[in-house]
Short mmCIF file of C-alpha atoms in Angstrom, two decimals:
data_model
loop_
_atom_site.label_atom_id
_atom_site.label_comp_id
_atom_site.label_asym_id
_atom_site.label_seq_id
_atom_site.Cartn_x
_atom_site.Cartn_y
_atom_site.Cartn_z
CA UNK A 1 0.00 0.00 0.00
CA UNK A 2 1.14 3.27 -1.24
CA UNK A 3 0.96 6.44 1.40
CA UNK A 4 -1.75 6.90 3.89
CA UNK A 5 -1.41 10.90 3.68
CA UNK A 6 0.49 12.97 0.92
CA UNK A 7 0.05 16.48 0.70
CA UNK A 8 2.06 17.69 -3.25
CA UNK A 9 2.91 21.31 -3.86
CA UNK A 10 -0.11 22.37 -2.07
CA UNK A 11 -1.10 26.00 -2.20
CA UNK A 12 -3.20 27.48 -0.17
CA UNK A 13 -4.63 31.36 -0.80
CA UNK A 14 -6.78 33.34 2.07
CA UNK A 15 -6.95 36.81 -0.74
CA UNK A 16 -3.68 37.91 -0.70
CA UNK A 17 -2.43 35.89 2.05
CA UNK A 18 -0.49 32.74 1.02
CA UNK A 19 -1.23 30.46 4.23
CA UNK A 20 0.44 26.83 2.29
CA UNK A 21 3.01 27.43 -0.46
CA UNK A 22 3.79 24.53 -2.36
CA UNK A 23 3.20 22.45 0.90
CA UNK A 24 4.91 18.44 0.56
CA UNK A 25 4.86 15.50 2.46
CA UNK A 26 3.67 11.93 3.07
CA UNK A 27 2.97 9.76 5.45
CA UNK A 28 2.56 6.21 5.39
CA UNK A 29 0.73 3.64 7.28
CA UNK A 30 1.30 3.52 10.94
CA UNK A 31 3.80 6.30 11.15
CA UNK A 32 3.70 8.59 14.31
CA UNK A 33 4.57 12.01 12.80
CA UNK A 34 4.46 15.33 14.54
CA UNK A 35 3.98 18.70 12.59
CA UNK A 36 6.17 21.59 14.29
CA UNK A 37 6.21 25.10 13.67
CA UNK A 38 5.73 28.57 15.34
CA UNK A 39 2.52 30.29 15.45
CA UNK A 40 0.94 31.07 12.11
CA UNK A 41 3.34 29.14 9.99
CA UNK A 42 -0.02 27.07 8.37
CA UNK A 43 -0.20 23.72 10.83
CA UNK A 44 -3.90 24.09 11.27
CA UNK A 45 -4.55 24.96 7.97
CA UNK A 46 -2.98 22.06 7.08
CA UNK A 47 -4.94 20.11 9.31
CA UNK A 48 -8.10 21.97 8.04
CA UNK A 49 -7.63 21.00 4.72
CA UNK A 50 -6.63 17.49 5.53
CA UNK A 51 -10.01 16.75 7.36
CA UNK A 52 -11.80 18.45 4.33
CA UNK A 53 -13.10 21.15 6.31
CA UNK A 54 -11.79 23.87 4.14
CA UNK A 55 -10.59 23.93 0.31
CA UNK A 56 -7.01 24.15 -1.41
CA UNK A 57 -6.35 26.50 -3.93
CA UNK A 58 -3.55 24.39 -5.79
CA UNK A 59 -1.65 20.91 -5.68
CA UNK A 60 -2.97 17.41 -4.54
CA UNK A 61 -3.92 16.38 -1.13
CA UNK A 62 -4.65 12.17 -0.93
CA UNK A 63 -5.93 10.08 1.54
CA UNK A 64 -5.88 6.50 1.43
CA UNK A 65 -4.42 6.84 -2.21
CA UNK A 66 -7.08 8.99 -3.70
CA UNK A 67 -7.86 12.93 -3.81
CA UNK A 68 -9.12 15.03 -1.79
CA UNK A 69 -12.46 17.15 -3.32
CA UNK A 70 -15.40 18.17 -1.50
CA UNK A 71 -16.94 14.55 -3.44
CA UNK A 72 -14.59 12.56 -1.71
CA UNK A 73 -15.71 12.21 2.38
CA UNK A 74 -15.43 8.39 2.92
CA UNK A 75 -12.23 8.71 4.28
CA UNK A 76 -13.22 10.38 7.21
CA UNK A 77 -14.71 7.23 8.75
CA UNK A 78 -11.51 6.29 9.46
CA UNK A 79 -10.32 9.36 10.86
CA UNK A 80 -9.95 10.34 14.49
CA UNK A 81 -9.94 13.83 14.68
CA UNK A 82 -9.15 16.28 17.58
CA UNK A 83 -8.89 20.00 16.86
CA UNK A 84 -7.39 22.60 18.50
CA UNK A 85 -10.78 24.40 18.47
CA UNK A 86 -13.16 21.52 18.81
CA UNK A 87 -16.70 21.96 17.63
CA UNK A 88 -19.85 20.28 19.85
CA UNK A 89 -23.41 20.12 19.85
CA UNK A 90 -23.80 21.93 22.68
CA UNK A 91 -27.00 21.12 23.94
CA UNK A 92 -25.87 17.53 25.03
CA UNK A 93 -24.78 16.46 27.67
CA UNK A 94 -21.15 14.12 27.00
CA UNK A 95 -22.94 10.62 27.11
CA UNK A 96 -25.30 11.68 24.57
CA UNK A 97 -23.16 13.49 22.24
CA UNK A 98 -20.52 10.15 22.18
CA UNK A 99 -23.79 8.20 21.68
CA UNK A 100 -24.05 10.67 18.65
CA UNK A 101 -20.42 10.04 17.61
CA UNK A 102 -21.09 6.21 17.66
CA UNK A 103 -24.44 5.78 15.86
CA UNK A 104 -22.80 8.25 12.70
CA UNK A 105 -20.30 6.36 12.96
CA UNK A 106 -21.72 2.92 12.65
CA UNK A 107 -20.32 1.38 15.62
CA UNK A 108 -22.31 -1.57 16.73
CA UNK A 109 -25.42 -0.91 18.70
CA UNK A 110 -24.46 -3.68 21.25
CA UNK A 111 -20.80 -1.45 21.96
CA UNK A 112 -21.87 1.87 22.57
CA UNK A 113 -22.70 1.93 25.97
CA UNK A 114 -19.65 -0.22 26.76
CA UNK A 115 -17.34 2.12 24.79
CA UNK A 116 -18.69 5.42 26.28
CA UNK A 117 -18.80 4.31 29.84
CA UNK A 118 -15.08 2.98 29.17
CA UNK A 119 -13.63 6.59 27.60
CA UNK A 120 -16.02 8.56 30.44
CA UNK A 121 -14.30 6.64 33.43
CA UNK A 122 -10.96 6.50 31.30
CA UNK A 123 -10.89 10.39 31.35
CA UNK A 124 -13.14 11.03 34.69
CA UNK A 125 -15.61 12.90 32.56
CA UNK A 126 -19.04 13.45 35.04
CA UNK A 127 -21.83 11.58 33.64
CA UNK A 128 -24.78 14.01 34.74
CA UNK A 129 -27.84 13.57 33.15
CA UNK A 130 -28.55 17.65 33.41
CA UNK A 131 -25.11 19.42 32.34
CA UNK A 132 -24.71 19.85 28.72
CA UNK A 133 -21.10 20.08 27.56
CA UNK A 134 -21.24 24.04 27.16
CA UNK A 135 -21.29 24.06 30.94
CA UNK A 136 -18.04 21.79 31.51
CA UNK A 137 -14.93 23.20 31.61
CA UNK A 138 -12.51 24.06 28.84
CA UNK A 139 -10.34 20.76 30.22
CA UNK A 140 -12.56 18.73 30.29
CA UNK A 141 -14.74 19.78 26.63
CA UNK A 142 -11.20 18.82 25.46
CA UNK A 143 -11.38 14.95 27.53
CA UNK A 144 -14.63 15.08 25.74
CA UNK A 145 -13.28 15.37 22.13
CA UNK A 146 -10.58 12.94 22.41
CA UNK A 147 -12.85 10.59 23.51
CA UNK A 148 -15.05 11.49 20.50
CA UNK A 149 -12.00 11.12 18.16
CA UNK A 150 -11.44 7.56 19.57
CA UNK A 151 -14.57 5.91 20.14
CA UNK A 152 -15.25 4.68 17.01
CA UNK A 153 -11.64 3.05 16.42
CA UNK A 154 -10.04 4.56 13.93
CA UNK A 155 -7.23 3.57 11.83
CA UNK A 156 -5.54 6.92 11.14
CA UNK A 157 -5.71 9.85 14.36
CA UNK A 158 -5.10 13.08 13.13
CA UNK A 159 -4.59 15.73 16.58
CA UNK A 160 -4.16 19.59 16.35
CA UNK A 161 -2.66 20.32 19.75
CA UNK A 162 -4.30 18.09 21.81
CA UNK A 163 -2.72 18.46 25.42
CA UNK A 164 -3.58 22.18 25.18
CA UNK A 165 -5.97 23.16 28.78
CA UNK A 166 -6.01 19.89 30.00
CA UNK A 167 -4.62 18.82 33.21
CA UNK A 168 -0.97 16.90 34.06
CA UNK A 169 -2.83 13.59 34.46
CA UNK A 170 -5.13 14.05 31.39
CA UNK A 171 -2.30 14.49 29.97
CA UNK A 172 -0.10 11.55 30.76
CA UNK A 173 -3.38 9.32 30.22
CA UNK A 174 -3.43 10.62 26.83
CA UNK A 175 0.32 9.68 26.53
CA UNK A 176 -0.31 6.44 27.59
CA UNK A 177 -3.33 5.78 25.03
CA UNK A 178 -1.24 7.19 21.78
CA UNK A 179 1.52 5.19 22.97
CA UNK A 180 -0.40 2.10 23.05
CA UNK A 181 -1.80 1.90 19.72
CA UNK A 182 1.81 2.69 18.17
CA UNK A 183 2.54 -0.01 15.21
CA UNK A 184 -1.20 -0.61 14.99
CA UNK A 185 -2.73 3.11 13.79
CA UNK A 186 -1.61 6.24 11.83
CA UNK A 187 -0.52 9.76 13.82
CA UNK A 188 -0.54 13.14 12.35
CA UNK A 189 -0.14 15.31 15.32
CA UNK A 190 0.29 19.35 15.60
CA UNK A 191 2.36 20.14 19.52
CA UNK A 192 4.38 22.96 20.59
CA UNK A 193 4.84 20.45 23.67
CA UNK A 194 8.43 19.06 22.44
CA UNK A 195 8.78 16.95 25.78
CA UNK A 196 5.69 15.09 25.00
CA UNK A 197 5.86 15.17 21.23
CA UNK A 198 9.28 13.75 21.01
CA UNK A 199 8.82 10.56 23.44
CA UNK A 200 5.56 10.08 21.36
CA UNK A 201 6.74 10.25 17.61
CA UNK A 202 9.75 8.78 15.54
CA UNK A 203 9.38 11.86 12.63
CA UNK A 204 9.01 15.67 12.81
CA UNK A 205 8.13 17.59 9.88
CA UNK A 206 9.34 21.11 10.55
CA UNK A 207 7.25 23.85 9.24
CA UNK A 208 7.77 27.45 8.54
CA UNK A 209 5.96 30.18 6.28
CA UNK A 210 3.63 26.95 5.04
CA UNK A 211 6.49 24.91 3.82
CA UNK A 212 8.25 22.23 5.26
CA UNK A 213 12.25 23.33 5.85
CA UNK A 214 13.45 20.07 7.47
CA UNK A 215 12.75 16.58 8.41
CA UNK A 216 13.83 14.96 11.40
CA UNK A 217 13.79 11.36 12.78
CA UNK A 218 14.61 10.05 16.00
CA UNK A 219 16.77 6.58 13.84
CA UNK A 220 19.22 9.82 12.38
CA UNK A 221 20.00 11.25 16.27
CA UNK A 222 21.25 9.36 19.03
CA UNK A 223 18.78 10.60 21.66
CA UNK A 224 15.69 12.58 22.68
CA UNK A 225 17.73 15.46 23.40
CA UNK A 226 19.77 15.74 20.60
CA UNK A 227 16.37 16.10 18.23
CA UNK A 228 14.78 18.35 20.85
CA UNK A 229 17.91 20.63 19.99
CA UNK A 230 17.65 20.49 16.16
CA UNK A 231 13.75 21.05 16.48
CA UNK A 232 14.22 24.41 18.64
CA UNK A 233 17.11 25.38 16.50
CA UNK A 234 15.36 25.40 13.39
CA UNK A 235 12.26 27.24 15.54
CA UNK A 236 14.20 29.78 16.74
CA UNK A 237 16.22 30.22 13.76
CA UNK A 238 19.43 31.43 15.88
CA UNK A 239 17.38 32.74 18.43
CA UNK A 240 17.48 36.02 16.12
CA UNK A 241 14.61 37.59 18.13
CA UNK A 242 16.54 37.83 21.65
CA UNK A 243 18.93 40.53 19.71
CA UNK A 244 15.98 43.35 19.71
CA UNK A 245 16.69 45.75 22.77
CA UNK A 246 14.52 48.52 23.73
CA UNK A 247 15.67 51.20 26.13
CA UNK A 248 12.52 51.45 27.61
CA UNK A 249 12.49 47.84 28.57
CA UNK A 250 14.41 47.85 31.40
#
């Protein structure tokens, strides 16, 4: 099987703003692979598109081999999504909307209940028959949509910053999860969390100014650290910005 994700030369316009130029990549099956950049440099854009939420201007975008139009939705079925900004129906409470989750996406009538109560307890999400997920906290709405990117077992999770607001052991249970399914589903993950990002994934696709610059794998350095060093060195770009003095800033 041919790549699971490939993004070629792919452009994409906001008016005069170019958000993607000539954007290129690939993924294949069962790859962990972290997207890095500083703010604004396209990541969720490139998630965006990706997920078909929003439309490219130029290039090719394929999933599962085949491209990417606003005809082409099948894929997401096997897509675990988590963004950075997630979007609810409000007015349920968290059982129902993962009920939701499971029924569109055909998971078997006789596993729901098992699955939710599993991810609810997993993630100590209240089960309250009266508090719709507007009223939970911005932690826990994000427990909420990981469990909703999950519960319907999918081969290929794609995360936009997904340990943003959420607590230290949220976090570590979320560790835990994405390292247990390594060698058995896909990872596309966004993180400006480098600790967590580089014990989770063996390849980081540096980004800047919607292009990748570099690629880096954990099998080319000899440790963590050492690719934690080339990541903020390429992010920084010589740490540049620390040479601006103001002599009011004092």
């Amino acid at each position: 099987m041919g790549y699971i994700i490939e993004f070629k030369n792919v452009v994409k316009n906001y008016k005069e703003i170019k958000a993607l130029n000539g954007l290129t990549f690939s993924i294949e099956a069962k790859e962990y692979v972290a997207l890095i950049g500083n703010n604004g440099c396209g990541k969720t854009t490139t998630i965006n598109i990706l997920c078909n939420l929003i439309p490219y201007t130029n290039g090719d975008v394929l999933v599962f081999e085949k491209k990417v139009t606003p005809y082409y939705v099948s894929y997401k079925s096997k897509l675990g999504v988590l963004l950075s900004k997630p979007i609810f129906i409000n007015e349920f409470t968290p059982y129902d909307y993962l009920n939701f989750i499971c029924k569109f996406q055909g998971v078997n009538s006789d596993e729901i209940k098992r699955r939710i109560t599993d991810l609810m307890n997993i993630f100590e999400i209240s089960n309250s028959k009266n508090k719709r997920i507007d009223q939970y906290s911005t932690g826990d709405q994000m427990k909420i949509s990981f469990a909703s990117a999950i519960i319907h077992n999918p081969s290929v999770l794609v995360f936009d910053e997904p340990f943003v607001n959420i607590d230290f052991k949220t976090m570590q249970c979320i560790l835990n999860l994405l390292t247990s399914f390594k060698k058995e589903k896909t990872l596309f993950i966004t993180s400006h969390n480098l600790d967590l990002i580089t014990v989770l994934c063996d390849r980081f696709l540096i980004m800047e100014s919607g292009q990748i610059i570099d690629n880096i794998t954990k099998s080319a350095n000899n440790s963590i650290e050492s690719v934690k060093s080339l990541i903020k060195e390429k992010l920084i770009n010589n740490n540049h910005h620390n040479n601006y003095k103001f002599d009011w800033l004092k």
